[in-house]
GROMACS .gro file of N, CA and C in nm:
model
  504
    1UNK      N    1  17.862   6.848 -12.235
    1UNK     CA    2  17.900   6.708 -12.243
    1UNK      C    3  17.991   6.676 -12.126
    2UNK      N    4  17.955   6.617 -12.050
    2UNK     CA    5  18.068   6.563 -11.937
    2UNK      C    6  18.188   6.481 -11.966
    3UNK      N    7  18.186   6.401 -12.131
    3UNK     CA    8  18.282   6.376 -12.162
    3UNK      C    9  18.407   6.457 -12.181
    4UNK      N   10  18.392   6.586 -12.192
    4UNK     CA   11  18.532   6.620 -12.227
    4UNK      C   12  18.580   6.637 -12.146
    5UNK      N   13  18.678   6.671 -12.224
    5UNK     CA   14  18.834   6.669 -12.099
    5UNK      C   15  18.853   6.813 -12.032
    6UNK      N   16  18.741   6.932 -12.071
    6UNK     CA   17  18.732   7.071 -11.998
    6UNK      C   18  18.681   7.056 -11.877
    7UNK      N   19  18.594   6.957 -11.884
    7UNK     CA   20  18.487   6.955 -11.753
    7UNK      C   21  18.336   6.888 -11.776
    8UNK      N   22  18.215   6.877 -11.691
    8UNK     CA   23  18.112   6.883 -11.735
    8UNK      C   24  18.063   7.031 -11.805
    9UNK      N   25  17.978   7.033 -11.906
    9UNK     CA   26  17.884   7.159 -11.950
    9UNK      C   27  17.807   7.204 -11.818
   10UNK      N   28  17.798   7.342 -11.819
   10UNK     CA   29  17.710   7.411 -11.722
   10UNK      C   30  17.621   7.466 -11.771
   11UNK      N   31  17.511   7.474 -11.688
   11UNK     CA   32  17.388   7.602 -11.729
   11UNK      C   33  17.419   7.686 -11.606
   12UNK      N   34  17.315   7.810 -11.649
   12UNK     CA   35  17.320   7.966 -11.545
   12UNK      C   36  17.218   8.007 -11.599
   13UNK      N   37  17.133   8.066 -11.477
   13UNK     CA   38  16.998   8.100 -11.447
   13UNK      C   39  17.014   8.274 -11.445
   14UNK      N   40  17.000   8.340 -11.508
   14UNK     CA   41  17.046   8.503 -11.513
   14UNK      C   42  16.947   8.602 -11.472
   15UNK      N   43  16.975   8.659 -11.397
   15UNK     CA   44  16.913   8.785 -11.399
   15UNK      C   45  16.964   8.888 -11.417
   16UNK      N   46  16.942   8.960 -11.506
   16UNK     CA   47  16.952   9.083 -11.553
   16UNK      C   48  16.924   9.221 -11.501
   17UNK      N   49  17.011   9.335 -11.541
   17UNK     CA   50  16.982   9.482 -11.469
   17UNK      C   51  16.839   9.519 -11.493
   18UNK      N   52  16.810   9.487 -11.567
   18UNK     CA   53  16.667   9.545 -11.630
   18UNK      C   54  16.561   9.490 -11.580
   19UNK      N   55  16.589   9.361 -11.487
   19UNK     CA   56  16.492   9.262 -11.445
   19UNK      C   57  16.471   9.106 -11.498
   20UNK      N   58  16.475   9.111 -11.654
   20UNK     CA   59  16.426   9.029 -11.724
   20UNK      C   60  16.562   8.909 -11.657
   21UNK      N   61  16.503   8.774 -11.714
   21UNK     CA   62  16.530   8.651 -11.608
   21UNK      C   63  16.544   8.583 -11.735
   22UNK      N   64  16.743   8.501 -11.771
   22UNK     CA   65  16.661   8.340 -11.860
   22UNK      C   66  16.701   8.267 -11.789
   23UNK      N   67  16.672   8.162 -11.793
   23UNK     CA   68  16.735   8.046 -11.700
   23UNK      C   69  16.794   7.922 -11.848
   24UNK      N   70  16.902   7.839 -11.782
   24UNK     CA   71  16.918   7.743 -11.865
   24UNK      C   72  17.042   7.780 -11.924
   25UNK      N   73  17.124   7.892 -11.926
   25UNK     CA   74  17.209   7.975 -12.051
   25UNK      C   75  17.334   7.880 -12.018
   26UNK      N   76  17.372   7.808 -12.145
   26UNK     CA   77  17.488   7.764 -12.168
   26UNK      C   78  17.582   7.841 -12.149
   27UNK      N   79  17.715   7.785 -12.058
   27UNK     CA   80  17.837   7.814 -12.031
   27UNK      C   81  17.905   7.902 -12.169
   28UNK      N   82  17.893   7.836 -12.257
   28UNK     CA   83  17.937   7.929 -12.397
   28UNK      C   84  17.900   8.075 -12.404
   29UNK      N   85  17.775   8.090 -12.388
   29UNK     CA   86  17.701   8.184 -12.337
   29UNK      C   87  17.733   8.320 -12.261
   30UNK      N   88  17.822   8.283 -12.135
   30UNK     CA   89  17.802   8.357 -12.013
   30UNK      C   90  18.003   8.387 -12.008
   31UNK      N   91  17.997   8.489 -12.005
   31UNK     CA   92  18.128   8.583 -11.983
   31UNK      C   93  18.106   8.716 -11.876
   32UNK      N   94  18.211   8.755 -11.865
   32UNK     CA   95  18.182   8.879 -11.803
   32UNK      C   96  18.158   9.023 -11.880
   33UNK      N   97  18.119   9.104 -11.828
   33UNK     CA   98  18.059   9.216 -11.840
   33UNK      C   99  18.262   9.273 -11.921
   34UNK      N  100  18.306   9.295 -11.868
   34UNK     CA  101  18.409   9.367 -11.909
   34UNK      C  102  18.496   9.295 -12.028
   35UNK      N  103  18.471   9.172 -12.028
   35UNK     CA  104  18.499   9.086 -12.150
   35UNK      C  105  18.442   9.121 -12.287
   36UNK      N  106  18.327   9.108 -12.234
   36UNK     CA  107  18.223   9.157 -12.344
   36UNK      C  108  18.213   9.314 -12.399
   37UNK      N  109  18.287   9.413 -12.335
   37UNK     CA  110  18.290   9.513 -12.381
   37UNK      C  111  18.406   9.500 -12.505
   38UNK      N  112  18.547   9.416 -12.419
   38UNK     CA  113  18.642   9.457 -12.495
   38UNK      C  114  18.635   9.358 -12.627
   39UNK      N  115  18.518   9.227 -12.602
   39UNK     CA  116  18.494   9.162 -12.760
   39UNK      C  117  18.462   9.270 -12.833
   40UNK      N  118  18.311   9.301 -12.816
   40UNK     CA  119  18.237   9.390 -12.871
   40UNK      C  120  18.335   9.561 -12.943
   41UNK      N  121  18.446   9.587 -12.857
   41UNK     CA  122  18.521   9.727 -12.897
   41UNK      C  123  18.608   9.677 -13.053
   42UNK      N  124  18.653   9.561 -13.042
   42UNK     CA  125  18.737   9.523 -13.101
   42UNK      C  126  18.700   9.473 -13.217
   43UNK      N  127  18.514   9.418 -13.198
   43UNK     CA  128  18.476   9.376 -13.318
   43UNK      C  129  18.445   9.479 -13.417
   44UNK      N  130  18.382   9.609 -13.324
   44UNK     CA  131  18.364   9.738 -13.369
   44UNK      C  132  18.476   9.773 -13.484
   45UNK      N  133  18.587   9.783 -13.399
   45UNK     CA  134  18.728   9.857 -13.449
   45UNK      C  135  18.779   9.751 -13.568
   46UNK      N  136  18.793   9.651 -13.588
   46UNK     CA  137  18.813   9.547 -13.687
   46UNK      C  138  18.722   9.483 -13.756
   47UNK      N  139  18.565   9.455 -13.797
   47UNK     CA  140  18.466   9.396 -13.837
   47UNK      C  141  18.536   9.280 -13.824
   48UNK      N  142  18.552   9.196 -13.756
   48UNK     CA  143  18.629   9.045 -13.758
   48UNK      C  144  18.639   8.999 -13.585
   49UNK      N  145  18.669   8.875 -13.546
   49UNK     CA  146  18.686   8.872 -13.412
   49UNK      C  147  18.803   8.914 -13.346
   50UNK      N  148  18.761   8.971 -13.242
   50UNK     CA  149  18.852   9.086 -13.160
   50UNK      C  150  19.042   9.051 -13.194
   51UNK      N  151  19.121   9.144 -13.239
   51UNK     CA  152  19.250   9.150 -13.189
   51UNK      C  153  19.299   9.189 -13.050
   52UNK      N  154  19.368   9.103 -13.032
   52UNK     CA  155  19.485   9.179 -12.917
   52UNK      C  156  19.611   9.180 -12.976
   53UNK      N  157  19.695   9.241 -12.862
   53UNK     CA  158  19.877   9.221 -12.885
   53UNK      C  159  19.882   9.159 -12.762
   54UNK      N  160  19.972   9.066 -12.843
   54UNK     CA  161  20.012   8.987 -12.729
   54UNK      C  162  19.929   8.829 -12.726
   55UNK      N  163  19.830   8.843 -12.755
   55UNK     CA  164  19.740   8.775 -12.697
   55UNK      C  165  19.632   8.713 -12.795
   56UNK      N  166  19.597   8.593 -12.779
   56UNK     CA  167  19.538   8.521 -12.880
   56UNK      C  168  19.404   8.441 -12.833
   57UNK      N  169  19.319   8.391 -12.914
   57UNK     CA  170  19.204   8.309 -12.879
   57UNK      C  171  19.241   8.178 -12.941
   58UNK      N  172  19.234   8.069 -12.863
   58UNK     CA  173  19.239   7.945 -12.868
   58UNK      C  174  19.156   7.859 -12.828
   59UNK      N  175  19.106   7.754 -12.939
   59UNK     CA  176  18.955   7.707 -12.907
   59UNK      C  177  19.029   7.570 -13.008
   60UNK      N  178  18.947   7.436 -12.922
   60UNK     CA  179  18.993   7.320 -12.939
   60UNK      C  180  18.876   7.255 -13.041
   61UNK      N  181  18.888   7.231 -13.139
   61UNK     CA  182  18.807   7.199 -13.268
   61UNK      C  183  18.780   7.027 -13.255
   62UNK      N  184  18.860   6.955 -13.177
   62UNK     CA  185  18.861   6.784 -13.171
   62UNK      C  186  18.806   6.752 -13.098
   63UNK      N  187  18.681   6.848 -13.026
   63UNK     CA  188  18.640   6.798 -12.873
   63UNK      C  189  18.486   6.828 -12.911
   64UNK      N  190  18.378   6.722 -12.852
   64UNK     CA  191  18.250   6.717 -12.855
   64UNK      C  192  18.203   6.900 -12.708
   65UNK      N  193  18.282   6.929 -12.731
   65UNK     CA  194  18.213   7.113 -12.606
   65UNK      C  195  18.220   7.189 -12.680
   66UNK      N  196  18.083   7.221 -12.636
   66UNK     CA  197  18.048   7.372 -12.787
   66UNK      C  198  18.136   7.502 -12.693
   67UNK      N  199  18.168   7.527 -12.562
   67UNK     CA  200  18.253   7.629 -12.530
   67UNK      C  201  18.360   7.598 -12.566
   68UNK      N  202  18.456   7.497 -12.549
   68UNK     CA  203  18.587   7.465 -12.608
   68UNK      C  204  18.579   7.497 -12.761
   69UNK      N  205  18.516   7.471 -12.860
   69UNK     CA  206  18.499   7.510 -13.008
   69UNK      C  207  18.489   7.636 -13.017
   70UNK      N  208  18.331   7.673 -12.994
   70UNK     CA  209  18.355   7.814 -12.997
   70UNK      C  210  18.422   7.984 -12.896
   71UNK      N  211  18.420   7.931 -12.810
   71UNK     CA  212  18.428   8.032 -12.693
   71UNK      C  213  18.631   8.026 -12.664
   72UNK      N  214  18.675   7.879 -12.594
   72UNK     CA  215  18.786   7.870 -12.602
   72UNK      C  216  18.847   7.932 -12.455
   73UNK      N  217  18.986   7.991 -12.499
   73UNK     CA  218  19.029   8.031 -12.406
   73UNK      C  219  19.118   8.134 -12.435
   74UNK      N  220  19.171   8.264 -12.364
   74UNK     CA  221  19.301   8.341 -12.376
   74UNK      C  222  19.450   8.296 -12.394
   75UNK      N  223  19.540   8.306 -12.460
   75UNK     CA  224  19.658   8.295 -12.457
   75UNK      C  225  19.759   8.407 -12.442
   76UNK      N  226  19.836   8.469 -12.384
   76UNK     CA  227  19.895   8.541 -12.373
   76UNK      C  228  20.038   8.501 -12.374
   77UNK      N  229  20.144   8.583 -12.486
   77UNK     CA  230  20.257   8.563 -12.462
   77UNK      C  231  20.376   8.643 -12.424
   78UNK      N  232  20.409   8.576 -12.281
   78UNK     CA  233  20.470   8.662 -12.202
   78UNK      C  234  20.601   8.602 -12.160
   79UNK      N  235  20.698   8.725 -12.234
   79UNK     CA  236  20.842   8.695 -12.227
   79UNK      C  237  20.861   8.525 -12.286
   80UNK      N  238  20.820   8.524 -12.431
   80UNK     CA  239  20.821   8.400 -12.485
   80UNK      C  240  20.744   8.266 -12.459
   81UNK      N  241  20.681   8.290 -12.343
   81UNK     CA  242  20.628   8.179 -12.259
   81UNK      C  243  20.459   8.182 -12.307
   82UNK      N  244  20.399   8.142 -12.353
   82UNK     CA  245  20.254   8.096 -12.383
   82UNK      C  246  20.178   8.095 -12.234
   83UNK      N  247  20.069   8.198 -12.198
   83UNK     CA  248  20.006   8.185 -12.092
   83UNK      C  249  19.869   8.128 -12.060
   84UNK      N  250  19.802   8.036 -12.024
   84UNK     CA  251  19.658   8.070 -12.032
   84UNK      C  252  19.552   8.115 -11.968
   85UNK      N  253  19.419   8.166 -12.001
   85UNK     CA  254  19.401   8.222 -11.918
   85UNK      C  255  19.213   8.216 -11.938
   86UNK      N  256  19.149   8.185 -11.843
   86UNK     CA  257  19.042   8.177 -11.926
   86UNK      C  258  18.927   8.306 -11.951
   87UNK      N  259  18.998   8.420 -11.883
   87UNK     CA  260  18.928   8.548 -11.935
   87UNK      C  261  19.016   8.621 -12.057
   88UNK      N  262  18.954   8.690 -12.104
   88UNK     CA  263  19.040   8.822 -12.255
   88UNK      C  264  19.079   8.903 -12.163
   89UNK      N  265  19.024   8.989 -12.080
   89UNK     CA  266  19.037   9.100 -12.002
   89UNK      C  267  19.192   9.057 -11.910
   90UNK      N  268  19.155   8.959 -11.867
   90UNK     CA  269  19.302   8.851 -11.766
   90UNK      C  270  19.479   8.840 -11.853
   91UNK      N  271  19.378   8.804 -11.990
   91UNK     CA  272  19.497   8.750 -12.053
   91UNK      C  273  19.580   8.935 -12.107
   92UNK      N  274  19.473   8.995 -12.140
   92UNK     CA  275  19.517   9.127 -12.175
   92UNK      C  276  19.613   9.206 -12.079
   93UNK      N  277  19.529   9.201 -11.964
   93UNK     CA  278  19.609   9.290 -11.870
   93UNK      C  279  19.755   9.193 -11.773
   94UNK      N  280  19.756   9.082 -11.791
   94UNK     CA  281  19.927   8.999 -11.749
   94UNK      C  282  20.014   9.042 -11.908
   95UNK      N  283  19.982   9.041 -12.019
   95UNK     CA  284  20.085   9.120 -12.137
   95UNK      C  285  20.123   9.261 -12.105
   96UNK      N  286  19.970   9.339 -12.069
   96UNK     CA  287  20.040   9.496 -12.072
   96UNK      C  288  20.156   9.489 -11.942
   97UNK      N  289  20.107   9.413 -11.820
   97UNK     CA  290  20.180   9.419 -11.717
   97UNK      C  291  20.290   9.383 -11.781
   98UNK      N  292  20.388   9.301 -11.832
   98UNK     CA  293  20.466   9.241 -11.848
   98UNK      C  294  20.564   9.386 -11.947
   99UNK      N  295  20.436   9.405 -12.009
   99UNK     CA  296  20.502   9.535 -12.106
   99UNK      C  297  20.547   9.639 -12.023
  100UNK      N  298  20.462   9.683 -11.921
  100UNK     CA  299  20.507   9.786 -11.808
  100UNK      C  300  20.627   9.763 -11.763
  101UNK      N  301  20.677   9.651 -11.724
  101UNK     CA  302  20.796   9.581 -11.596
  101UNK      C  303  20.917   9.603 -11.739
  102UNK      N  304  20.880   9.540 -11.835
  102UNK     CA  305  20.991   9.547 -11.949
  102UNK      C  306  21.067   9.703 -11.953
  103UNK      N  307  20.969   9.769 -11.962
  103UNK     CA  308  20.993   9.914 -12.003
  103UNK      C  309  21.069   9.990 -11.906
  104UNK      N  310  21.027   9.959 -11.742
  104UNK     CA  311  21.057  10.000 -11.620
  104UNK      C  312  21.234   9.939 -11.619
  105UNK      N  313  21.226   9.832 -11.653
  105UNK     CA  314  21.321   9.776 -11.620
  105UNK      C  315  21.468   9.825 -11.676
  106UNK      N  316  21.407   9.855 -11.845
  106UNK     CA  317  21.522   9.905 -11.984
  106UNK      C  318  21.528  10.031 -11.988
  107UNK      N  319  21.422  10.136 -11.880
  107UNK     CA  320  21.397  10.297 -11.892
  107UNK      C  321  21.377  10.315 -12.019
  108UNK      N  322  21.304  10.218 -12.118
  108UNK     CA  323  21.229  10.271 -12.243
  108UNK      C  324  21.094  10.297 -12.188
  109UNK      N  325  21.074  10.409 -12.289
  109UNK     CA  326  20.907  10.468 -12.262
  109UNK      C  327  20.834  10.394 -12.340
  110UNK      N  328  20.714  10.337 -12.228
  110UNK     CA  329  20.616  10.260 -12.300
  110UNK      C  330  20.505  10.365 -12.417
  111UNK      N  331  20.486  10.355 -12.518
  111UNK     CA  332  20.342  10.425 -12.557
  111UNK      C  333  20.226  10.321 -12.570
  112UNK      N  334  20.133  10.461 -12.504
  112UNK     CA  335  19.985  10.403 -12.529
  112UNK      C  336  19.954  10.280 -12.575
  113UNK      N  337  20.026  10.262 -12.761
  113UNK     CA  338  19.995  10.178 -12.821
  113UNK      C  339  20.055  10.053 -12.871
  114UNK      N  340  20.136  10.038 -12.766
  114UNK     CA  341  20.180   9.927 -12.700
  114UNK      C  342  20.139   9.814 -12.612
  115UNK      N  343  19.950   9.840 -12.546
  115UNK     CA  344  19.907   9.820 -12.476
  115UNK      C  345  19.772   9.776 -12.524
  116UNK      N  346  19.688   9.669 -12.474
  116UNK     CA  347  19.556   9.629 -12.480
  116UNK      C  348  19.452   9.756 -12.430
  117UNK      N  349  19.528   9.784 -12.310
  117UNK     CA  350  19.430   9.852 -12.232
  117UNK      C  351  19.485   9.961 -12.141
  118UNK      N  352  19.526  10.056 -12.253
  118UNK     CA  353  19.636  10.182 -12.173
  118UNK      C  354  19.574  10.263 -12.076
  119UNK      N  355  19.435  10.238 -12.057
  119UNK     CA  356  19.312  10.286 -11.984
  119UNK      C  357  19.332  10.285 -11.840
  120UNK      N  358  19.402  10.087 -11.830
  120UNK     CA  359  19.427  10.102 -11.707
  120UNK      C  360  19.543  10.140 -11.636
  121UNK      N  361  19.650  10.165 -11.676
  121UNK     CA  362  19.782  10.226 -11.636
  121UNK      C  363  19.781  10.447 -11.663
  122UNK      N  364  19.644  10.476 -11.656
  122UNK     CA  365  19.641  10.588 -11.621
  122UNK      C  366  19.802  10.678 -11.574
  123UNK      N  367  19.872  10.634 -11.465
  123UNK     CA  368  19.976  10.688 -11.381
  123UNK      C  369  20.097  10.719 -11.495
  124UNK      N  370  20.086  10.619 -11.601
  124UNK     CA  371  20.201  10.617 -11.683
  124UNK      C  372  20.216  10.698 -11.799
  125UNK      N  373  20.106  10.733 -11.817
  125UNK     CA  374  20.103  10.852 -11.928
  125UNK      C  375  20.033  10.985 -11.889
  126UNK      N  376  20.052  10.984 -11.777
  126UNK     CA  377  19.995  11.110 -11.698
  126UNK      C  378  20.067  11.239 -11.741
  127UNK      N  379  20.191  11.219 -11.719
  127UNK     CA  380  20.291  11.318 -11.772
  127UNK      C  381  20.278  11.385 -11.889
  128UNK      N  382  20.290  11.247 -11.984
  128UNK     CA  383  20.270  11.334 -12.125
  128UNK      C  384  20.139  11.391 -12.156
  129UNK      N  385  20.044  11.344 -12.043
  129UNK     CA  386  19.869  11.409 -12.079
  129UNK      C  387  19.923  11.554 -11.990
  130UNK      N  388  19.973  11.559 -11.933
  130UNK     CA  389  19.944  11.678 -11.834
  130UNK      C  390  20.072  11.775 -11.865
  131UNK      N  391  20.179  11.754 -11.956
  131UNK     CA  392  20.335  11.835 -11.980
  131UNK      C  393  20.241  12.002 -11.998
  132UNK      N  394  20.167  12.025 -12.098
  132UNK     CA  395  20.084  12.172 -12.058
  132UNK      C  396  20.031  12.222 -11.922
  133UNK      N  397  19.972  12.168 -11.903
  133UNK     CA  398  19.929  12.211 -11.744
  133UNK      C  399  20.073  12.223 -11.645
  134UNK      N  400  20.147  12.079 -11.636
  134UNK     CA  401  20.252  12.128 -11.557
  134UNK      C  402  20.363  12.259 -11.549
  135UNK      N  403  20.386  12.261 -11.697
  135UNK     CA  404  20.443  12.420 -11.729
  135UNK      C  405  20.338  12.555 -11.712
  136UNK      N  406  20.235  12.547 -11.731
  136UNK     CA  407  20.157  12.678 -11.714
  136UNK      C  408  20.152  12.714 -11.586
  137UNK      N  409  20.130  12.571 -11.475
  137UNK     CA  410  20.083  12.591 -11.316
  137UNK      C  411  20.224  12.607 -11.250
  138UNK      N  412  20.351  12.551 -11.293
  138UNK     CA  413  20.452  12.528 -11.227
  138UNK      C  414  20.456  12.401 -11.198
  139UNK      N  415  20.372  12.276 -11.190
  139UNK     CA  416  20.393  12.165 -11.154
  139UNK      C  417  20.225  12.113 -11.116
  140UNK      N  418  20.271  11.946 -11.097
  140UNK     CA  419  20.131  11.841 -11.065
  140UNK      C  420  20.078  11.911 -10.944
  141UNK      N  421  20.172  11.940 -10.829
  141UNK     CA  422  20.112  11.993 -10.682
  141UNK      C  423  20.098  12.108 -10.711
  142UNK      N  424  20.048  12.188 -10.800
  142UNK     CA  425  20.076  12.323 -10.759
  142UNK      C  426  20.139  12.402 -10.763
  143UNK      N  427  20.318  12.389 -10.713
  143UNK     CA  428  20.373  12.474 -10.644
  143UNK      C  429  20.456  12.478 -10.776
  144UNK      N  430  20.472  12.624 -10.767
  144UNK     CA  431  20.550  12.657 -10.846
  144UNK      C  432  20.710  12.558 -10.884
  145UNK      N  433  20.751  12.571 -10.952
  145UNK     CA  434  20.897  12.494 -10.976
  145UNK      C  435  20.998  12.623 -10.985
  146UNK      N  436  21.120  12.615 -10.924
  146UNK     CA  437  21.217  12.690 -10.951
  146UNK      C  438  21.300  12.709 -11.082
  147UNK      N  439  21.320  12.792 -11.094
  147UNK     CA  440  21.351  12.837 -11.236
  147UNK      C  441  21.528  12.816 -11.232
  148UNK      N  442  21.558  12.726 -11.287
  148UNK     CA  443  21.697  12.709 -11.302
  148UNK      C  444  21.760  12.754 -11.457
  149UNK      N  445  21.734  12.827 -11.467
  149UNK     CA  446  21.733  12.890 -11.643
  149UNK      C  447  21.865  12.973 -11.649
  150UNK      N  448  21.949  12.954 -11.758
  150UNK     CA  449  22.092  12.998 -11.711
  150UNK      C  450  22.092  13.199 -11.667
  151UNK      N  451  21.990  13.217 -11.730
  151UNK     CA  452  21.959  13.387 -11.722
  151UNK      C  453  21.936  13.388 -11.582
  152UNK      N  454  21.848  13.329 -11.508
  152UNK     CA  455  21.800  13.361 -11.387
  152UNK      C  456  21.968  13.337 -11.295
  153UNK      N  457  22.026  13.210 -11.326
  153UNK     CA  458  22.139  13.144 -11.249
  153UNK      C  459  22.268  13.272 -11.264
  154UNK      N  460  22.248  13.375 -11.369
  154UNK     CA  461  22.316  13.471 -11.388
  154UNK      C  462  22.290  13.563 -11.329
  155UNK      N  463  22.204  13.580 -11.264
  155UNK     CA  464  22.124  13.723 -11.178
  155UNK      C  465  22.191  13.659 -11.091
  156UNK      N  466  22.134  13.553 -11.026
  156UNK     CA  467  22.194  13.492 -10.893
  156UNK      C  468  22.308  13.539 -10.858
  157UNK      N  469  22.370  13.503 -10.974
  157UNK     CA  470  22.554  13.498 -10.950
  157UNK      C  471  22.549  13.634 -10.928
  158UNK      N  472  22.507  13.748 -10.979
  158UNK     CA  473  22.570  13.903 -11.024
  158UNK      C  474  22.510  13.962 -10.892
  159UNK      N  475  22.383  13.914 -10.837
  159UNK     CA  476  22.345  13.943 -10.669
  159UNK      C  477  22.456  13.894 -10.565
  160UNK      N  478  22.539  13.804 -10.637
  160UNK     CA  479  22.569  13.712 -10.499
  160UNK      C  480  22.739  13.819 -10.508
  161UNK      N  481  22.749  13.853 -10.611
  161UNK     CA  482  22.918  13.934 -10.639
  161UNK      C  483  22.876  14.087 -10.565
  162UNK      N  484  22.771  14.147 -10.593
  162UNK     CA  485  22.753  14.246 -10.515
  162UNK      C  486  22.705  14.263 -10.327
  163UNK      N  487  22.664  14.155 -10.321
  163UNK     CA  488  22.664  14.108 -10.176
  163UNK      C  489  22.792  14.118 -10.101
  164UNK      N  490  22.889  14.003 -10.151
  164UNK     CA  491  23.050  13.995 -10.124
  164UNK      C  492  23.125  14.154 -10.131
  165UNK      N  493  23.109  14.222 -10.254
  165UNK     CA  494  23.158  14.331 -10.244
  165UNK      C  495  23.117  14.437 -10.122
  166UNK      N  496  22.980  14.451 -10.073
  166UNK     CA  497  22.911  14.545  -9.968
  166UNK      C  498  22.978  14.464  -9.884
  167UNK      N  499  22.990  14.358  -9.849
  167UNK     CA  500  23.044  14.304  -9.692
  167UNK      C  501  23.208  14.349  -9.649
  168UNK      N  502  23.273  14.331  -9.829
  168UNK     CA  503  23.434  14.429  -9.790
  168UNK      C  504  23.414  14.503  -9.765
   0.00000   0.00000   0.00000
């Protein structure tokens, strides 16, 4: 409807991985690929339409646009402030960000499940995925880590008193 106040309605002519072709596909219709995973994960994980944290679906019920009714838009709320956004994936990942900077900022540790999509901040829970490996190898690079262990720091010392003594 070109009347509303979103815009005119669009069509999109698709082609698909597989080949197959529709043409005509209402704007309601057409999202992205990574959107559609995280609808689809969420509808999985909840039988109901997708949850986030943080983050909400908002769709305008007083308006003649079947995307404004049904489809809508992202809301994200960040640091009190209502965001919008017109992807899920968009609105998801400006909350976790916001959650990251919070955490960075207070030196509280973020967990996993604190997050839409802890998938993509890989770097931040690396540690606690890898605390085994780092103790078995000595560390992330490789290299061994020095052993500051009060037993070892006691050898040190009892080498370093017999050193001094041979030099009198």
């Amino acid at each position: 409807t070109d009347n509303s106040p979103y815009g005119p309605t669009r069509t999109y002519d698709i082609e698909f991985d597989d080949g197959k072709q529709r043409d005509g596909v209402e704007e309601h219709m057409v999202f992205s690929k990574v959107d559609h995973e995280l609808i689809s994960r969420n509808e999985k994980k909840f039988e109901s339409p997708w949850v986030g944290i943080g983050v909400k679906n908002a769709v305008d019920l007083d308006v003649d646009d079947t995307w404004a009714r049904t489809m809508g838009w992202y809301v994200a709320t960040i640091d009190g402030v209502e965001r919008s956004f017109s992807r899920l994936s968009d609105a998801m990942d400006a909350y976790d960000a916001s959650v990251m900077a919070k955490g960075n900022q207070s030196g509280k540790k973020i967990e996993r499940t604190q997050l839409n999509r802890p998938e993509k901040w890989p770097h931040c829970f690396a540690e606690s995925m890898n605390s085994d490996e780092d103790s078995a190898e000595g560390g992330r690079d490789g290299k061994r880590k020095r052993d500051t262990s009060s037993k070892n720091a006691q050898a040190r010392t009892d080498e370093n008193k017999d050193s001094v003594e041979r030099n009198n």
